[in-house]
Amino acid sequence: MHPESPGYVRLIIHAPEARLVEVAGDFSEWQPVSLARMSNESWGIVVAIARGVHQINLRIDGGAWIVPTGTTRITGDYGDDVGTFVVP
């Protein structure tokens, strides 16, 4: 996660072999959001995310939802694992 202008965060995922990368979190009401290929190895998106602690998961090529590297793993509201991160 990288801060952008106030209220926005750039999410970058390293997934060199992926054809589709999606994130979902409390900031998207758990609706999948597709990232754009930035290079041969990275995918990214700039998303409006309020300050505070947030939950996120990642899906590559329509597979299972996983906790993104670089986030803190916790048990989510529905008993599944999710990643958490802080927007300062």
Coordinates of N, CA and C in Angstrom, one line a residue:
M1 N 0.8 -1.2 0.0 CA 0.0 0.0 0.0 C 0.9 1.2 0.0
H2 N 0.6 2.2 -0.9 CA 1.3 3.4 -1.0 C 0.4 4.6 -0.9
P3 N 0.6 5.6 0.0 CA -0.3 6.7 0.1 C -0.2 7.5 -1.3
E4 N -1.3 8.0 -1.7 CA -1.4 8.9 -2.9 C -1.9 10.2 -2.4
S5 N -2.7 10.9 -3.1 CA -3.3 12.2 -2.6 C -4.3 11.8 -1.5
P6 N -4.6 12.8 -0.7 CA -5.5 12.5 0.5 C -6.7 11.7 0.2
G7 N -6.9 10.6 0.9 CA -8.1 9.7 0.7 C -7.9 8.6 -0.3
Y8 N -6.7 8.6 -1.0 CA -6.5 7.5 -2.0 C -5.2 6.8 -1.7
V9 N -5.2 5.5 -2.0 CA -4.1 4.6 -1.8 C -3.8 3.8 -3.1
R10 N -2.5 3.7 -3.4 CA -2.1 2.9 -4.6 C -1.8 1.5 -4.0
L11 N -2.5 0.5 -4.5 CA -2.3 -0.9 -4.2 C -1.5 -1.5 -5.3
I12 N -0.4 -2.2 -5.0 CA 0.5 -2.8 -5.9 C 0.7 -4.3 -5.5
I13 N 0.5 -5.2 -6.5 CA 0.6 -6.6 -6.2 C 1.7 -7.2 -7.2
H14 N 2.6 -8.0 -6.7 CA 3.6 -8.6 -7.5 C 3.0 -10.0 -7.9
A15 N 2.7 -10.2 -9.2 CA 2.1 -11.4 -9.7 C 2.5 -11.6 -11.1
P16 N 3.8 -12.0 -11.4 CA 4.3 -12.0 -12.7 C 3.6 -13.0 -13.7
E17 N 3.0 -14.1 -13.2 CA 2.4 -15.0 -14.1 C 0.9 -14.8 -14.3
A18 N 0.3 -13.9 -13.6 CA -1.1 -13.7 -13.5 C -1.7 -13.1 -14.8
R19 N -2.9 -13.5 -15.1 CA -3.7 -12.9 -16.2 C -4.8 -12.0 -15.7
L20 N -5.2 -12.2 -14.4 CA -6.2 -11.3 -13.7 C -5.8 -11.3 -12.2
V21 N -5.8 -10.1 -11.7 CA -5.6 -9.9 -10.3 C -6.7 -9.0 -9.7
E22 N -7.3 -9.5 -8.6 CA -8.4 -8.7 -8.0 C -8.2 -8.6 -6.5
V23 N -8.7 -7.5 -6.0 CA -8.7 -7.4 -4.5 C -10.2 -7.1 -4.1
A24 N -10.4 -7.4 -2.8 CA -11.7 -7.1 -2.2 C -11.4 -6.8 -0.8
G25 N -12.2 -5.9 -0.3 CA -12.0 -5.5 1.1 C -13.1 -4.7 1.7
D26 N -13.0 -4.3 2.9 CA -14.1 -3.5 3.5 C -14.2 -2.2 2.8
F27 N -13.2 -1.7 2.1 CA -13.2 -0.4 1.4 C -14.0 -0.5 0.1
S28 N -14.2 -1.8 -0.4 CA -15.0 -2.0 -1.6 C -16.3 -2.8 -1.3
E29 N -16.7 -2.8 0.0 CA -17.8 -3.5 0.4 C -17.7 -5.0 0.0
W30 N -16.5 -5.5 0.0 CA -16.1 -6.9 -0.3 C -16.5 -7.3 -1.8
Q31 N -16.7 -6.3 -2.6 CA -16.9 -6.5 -4.1 C -15.5 -6.6 -4.7
P32 N -15.2 -7.5 -5.6 CA -13.9 -7.6 -6.3 C -13.7 -6.4 -7.2
V33 N -12.4 -5.9 -7.1 CA -12.0 -4.8 -7.9 C -10.8 -5.3 -8.7
S34 N -10.8 -5.2 -10.0 CA -9.7 -5.6 -10.9 C -8.5 -4.6 -10.9
L35 N -7.3 -5.1 -10.8 CA -6.1 -4.3 -10.9 C -5.7 -4.3 -12.4
A36 N -4.9 -3.2 -12.7 CA -4.4 -3.1 -14.1 C -2.9 -3.6 -14.1
R37 N -2.5 -4.2 -15.2 CA -1.1 -4.6 -15.3 C -0.3 -3.4 -15.5
M38 N 0.8 -3.2 -14.6 CA 1.6 -2.1 -14.6 C 2.9 -2.4 -15.4
S39 N 3.4 -3.6 -15.3 CA 4.6 -4.1 -15.9 C 4.4 -5.6 -16.1
N40 N 5.5 -6.2 -16.5 CA 5.5 -7.7 -16.7 C 5.3 -8.4 -15.4
E41 N 5.5 -7.8 -14.2 CA 5.5 -8.4 -13.0 C 4.5 -7.8 -12.0
S42 N 4.0 -6.6 -12.2 CA 3.2 -5.9 -11.2 C 1.9 -5.5 -11.7
W43 N 0.9 -5.5 -10.8 CA -0.4 -5.0 -11.0 C -0.8 -3.9 -10.0
G44 N -1.6 -3.0 -10.4 CA -1.9 -1.9 -9.4 C -3.2 -1.2 -9.7
I45 N -3.6 -0.5 -8.7 CA -4.8 0.4 -8.8 C -4.7 1.4 -7.7
V46 N -5.3 2.6 -8.0 CA -5.5 3.6 -7.0 C -6.9 3.6 -6.5
V47 N -7.1 3.5 -5.2 CA -8.5 3.3 -4.6 C -8.7 4.3 -3.6
A48 N -9.9 4.8 -3.5 CA -10.3 5.7 -2.4 C -10.5 4.8 -1.1
I49 N -9.7 5.1 -0.1 CA -9.7 4.4 1.1 C -9.5 5.4 2.3
A50 N -10.5 5.4 3.2 CA -10.4 6.3 4.3 C -9.3 5.9 5.3
R51 N -8.9 6.9 6.1 CA -7.9 6.6 7.1 C -8.4 5.5 8.1
G52 N -7.5 4.7 8.6 CA -7.9 3.7 9.6 C -7.4 2.3 9.2
V53 N -7.9 1.4 10.0 CA -7.5 0.0 9.8 C -8.5 -0.7 8.8
H54 N -8.0 -1.4 7.9 CA -8.9 -2.0 6.8 C -8.5 -3.5 6.6
Q55 N -9.5 -4.2 6.0 CA -9.3 -5.6 5.7 C -9.3 -5.8 4.2
I56 N -8.5 -6.7 3.7 CA -8.3 -7.0 2.3 C -8.0 -8.4 2.0
N57 N -8.4 -8.9 0.9 CA -8.0 -10.2 0.4 C -7.7 -10.1 -1.1
L58 N -7.0 -11.1 -1.7 CA -6.5 -11.0 -3.0 C -6.9 -12.3 -3.8
R59 N -7.2 -12.2 -5.1 CA -7.5 -13.4 -5.9 C -6.7 -13.2 -7.2
I60 N -6.1 -14.3 -7.6 CA -5.3 -14.3 -8.9 C -5.9 -15.3 -9.8
D61 N -6.2 -14.9 -11.0 CA -6.8 -15.7 -12.1 C -8.0 -16.5 -11.6
G62 N -8.9 -15.9 -10.8 CA -10.1 -16.5 -10.4 C -10.0 -17.6 -9.4
G63 N -8.8 -17.7 -8.8 CA -8.6 -18.8 -7.8 C -9.2 -18.4 -6.4
A64 N -8.7 -19.1 -5.4 CA -9.2 -18.8 -4.0 C -8.7 -17.4 -3.5
W65 N -9.5 -16.8 -2.7 CA -9.1 -15.6 -2.0 C -8.0 -15.9 -1.0
I66 N -7.0 -15.1 -1.0 CA -5.8 -15.3 -0.1 C -5.5 -13.9 0.6
V67 N -4.7 -14.1 1.6 CA -4.2 -12.9 2.3 C -3.0 -12.3 1.6
P68 N -3.0 -11.1 1.2 CA -1.9 -10.5 0.5 C -0.6 -10.4 1.4
T69 N 0.5 -10.7 0.8 CA 1.8 -10.5 1.4 C 2.0 -9.1 1.8
G70 N 2.5 -8.9 3.0 CA 2.7 -7.5 3.5 C 1.6 -7.0 4.4
T71 N 0.6 -7.8 4.5 CA -0.5 -7.4 5.4 C -0.5 -8.4 6.7
T72 N -1.2 -8.0 7.7 CA -1.2 -8.8 8.9 C -2.4 -9.7 8.8
R73 N -2.2 -11.0 9.0 CA -3.3 -12.0 8.9 C -4.1 -12.0 10.2
I74 N -5.5 -11.9 10.0 CA -6.4 -12.0 11.2 C -7.5 -12.9 10.7
T75 N -8.4 -13.3 11.7 CA -9.6 -14.0 11.4 C -10.7 -12.9 11.2
G76 N -11.3 -12.9 10.0 CA -12.3 -11.9 9.6 C -13.7 -12.2 10.3
D77 N -14.6 -11.3 10.0 CA -15.9 -11.4 10.6 C -16.7 -12.7 10.3
Y78 N -16.3 -13.4 9.2 CA -17.0 -14.6 8.8 C -16.2 -15.9 9.1
G79 N -15.1 -15.7 9.9 CA -14.3 -16.9 10.2 C -13.2 -17.2 9.2
D80 N -13.1 -16.4 8.2 CA -12.0 -16.7 7.2 C -10.8 -15.8 7.5
D81 N -9.7 -16.1 6.9 CA -8.5 -15.3 7.1 C -8.5 -14.1 6.1
V82 N -8.2 -12.9 6.6 CA -8.1 -11.7 5.8 C -6.8 -11.0 6.2
G83 N -6.4 -10.1 5.4 CA -5.2 -9.3 5.7 C -5.7 -7.9 6.2
T84 N -4.9 -7.3 7.1 CA -5.3 -6.0 7.6 C -4.1 -5.0 7.3
F85 N -4.5 -3.8 7.1 CA -3.5 -2.8 6.8 C -4.0 -1.4 7.3
V86 N -3.1 -0.5 7.6 CA -3.5 0.8 8.1 C -3.2 1.9 7.1
V87 N -4.2 2.7 6.9 CA -4.0 4.0 6.1 C -3.9 5.1 7.1
P88 N -2.7 5.7 7.1 CA -2.4 6.8 8.1 C -3.2 8.1 7.8

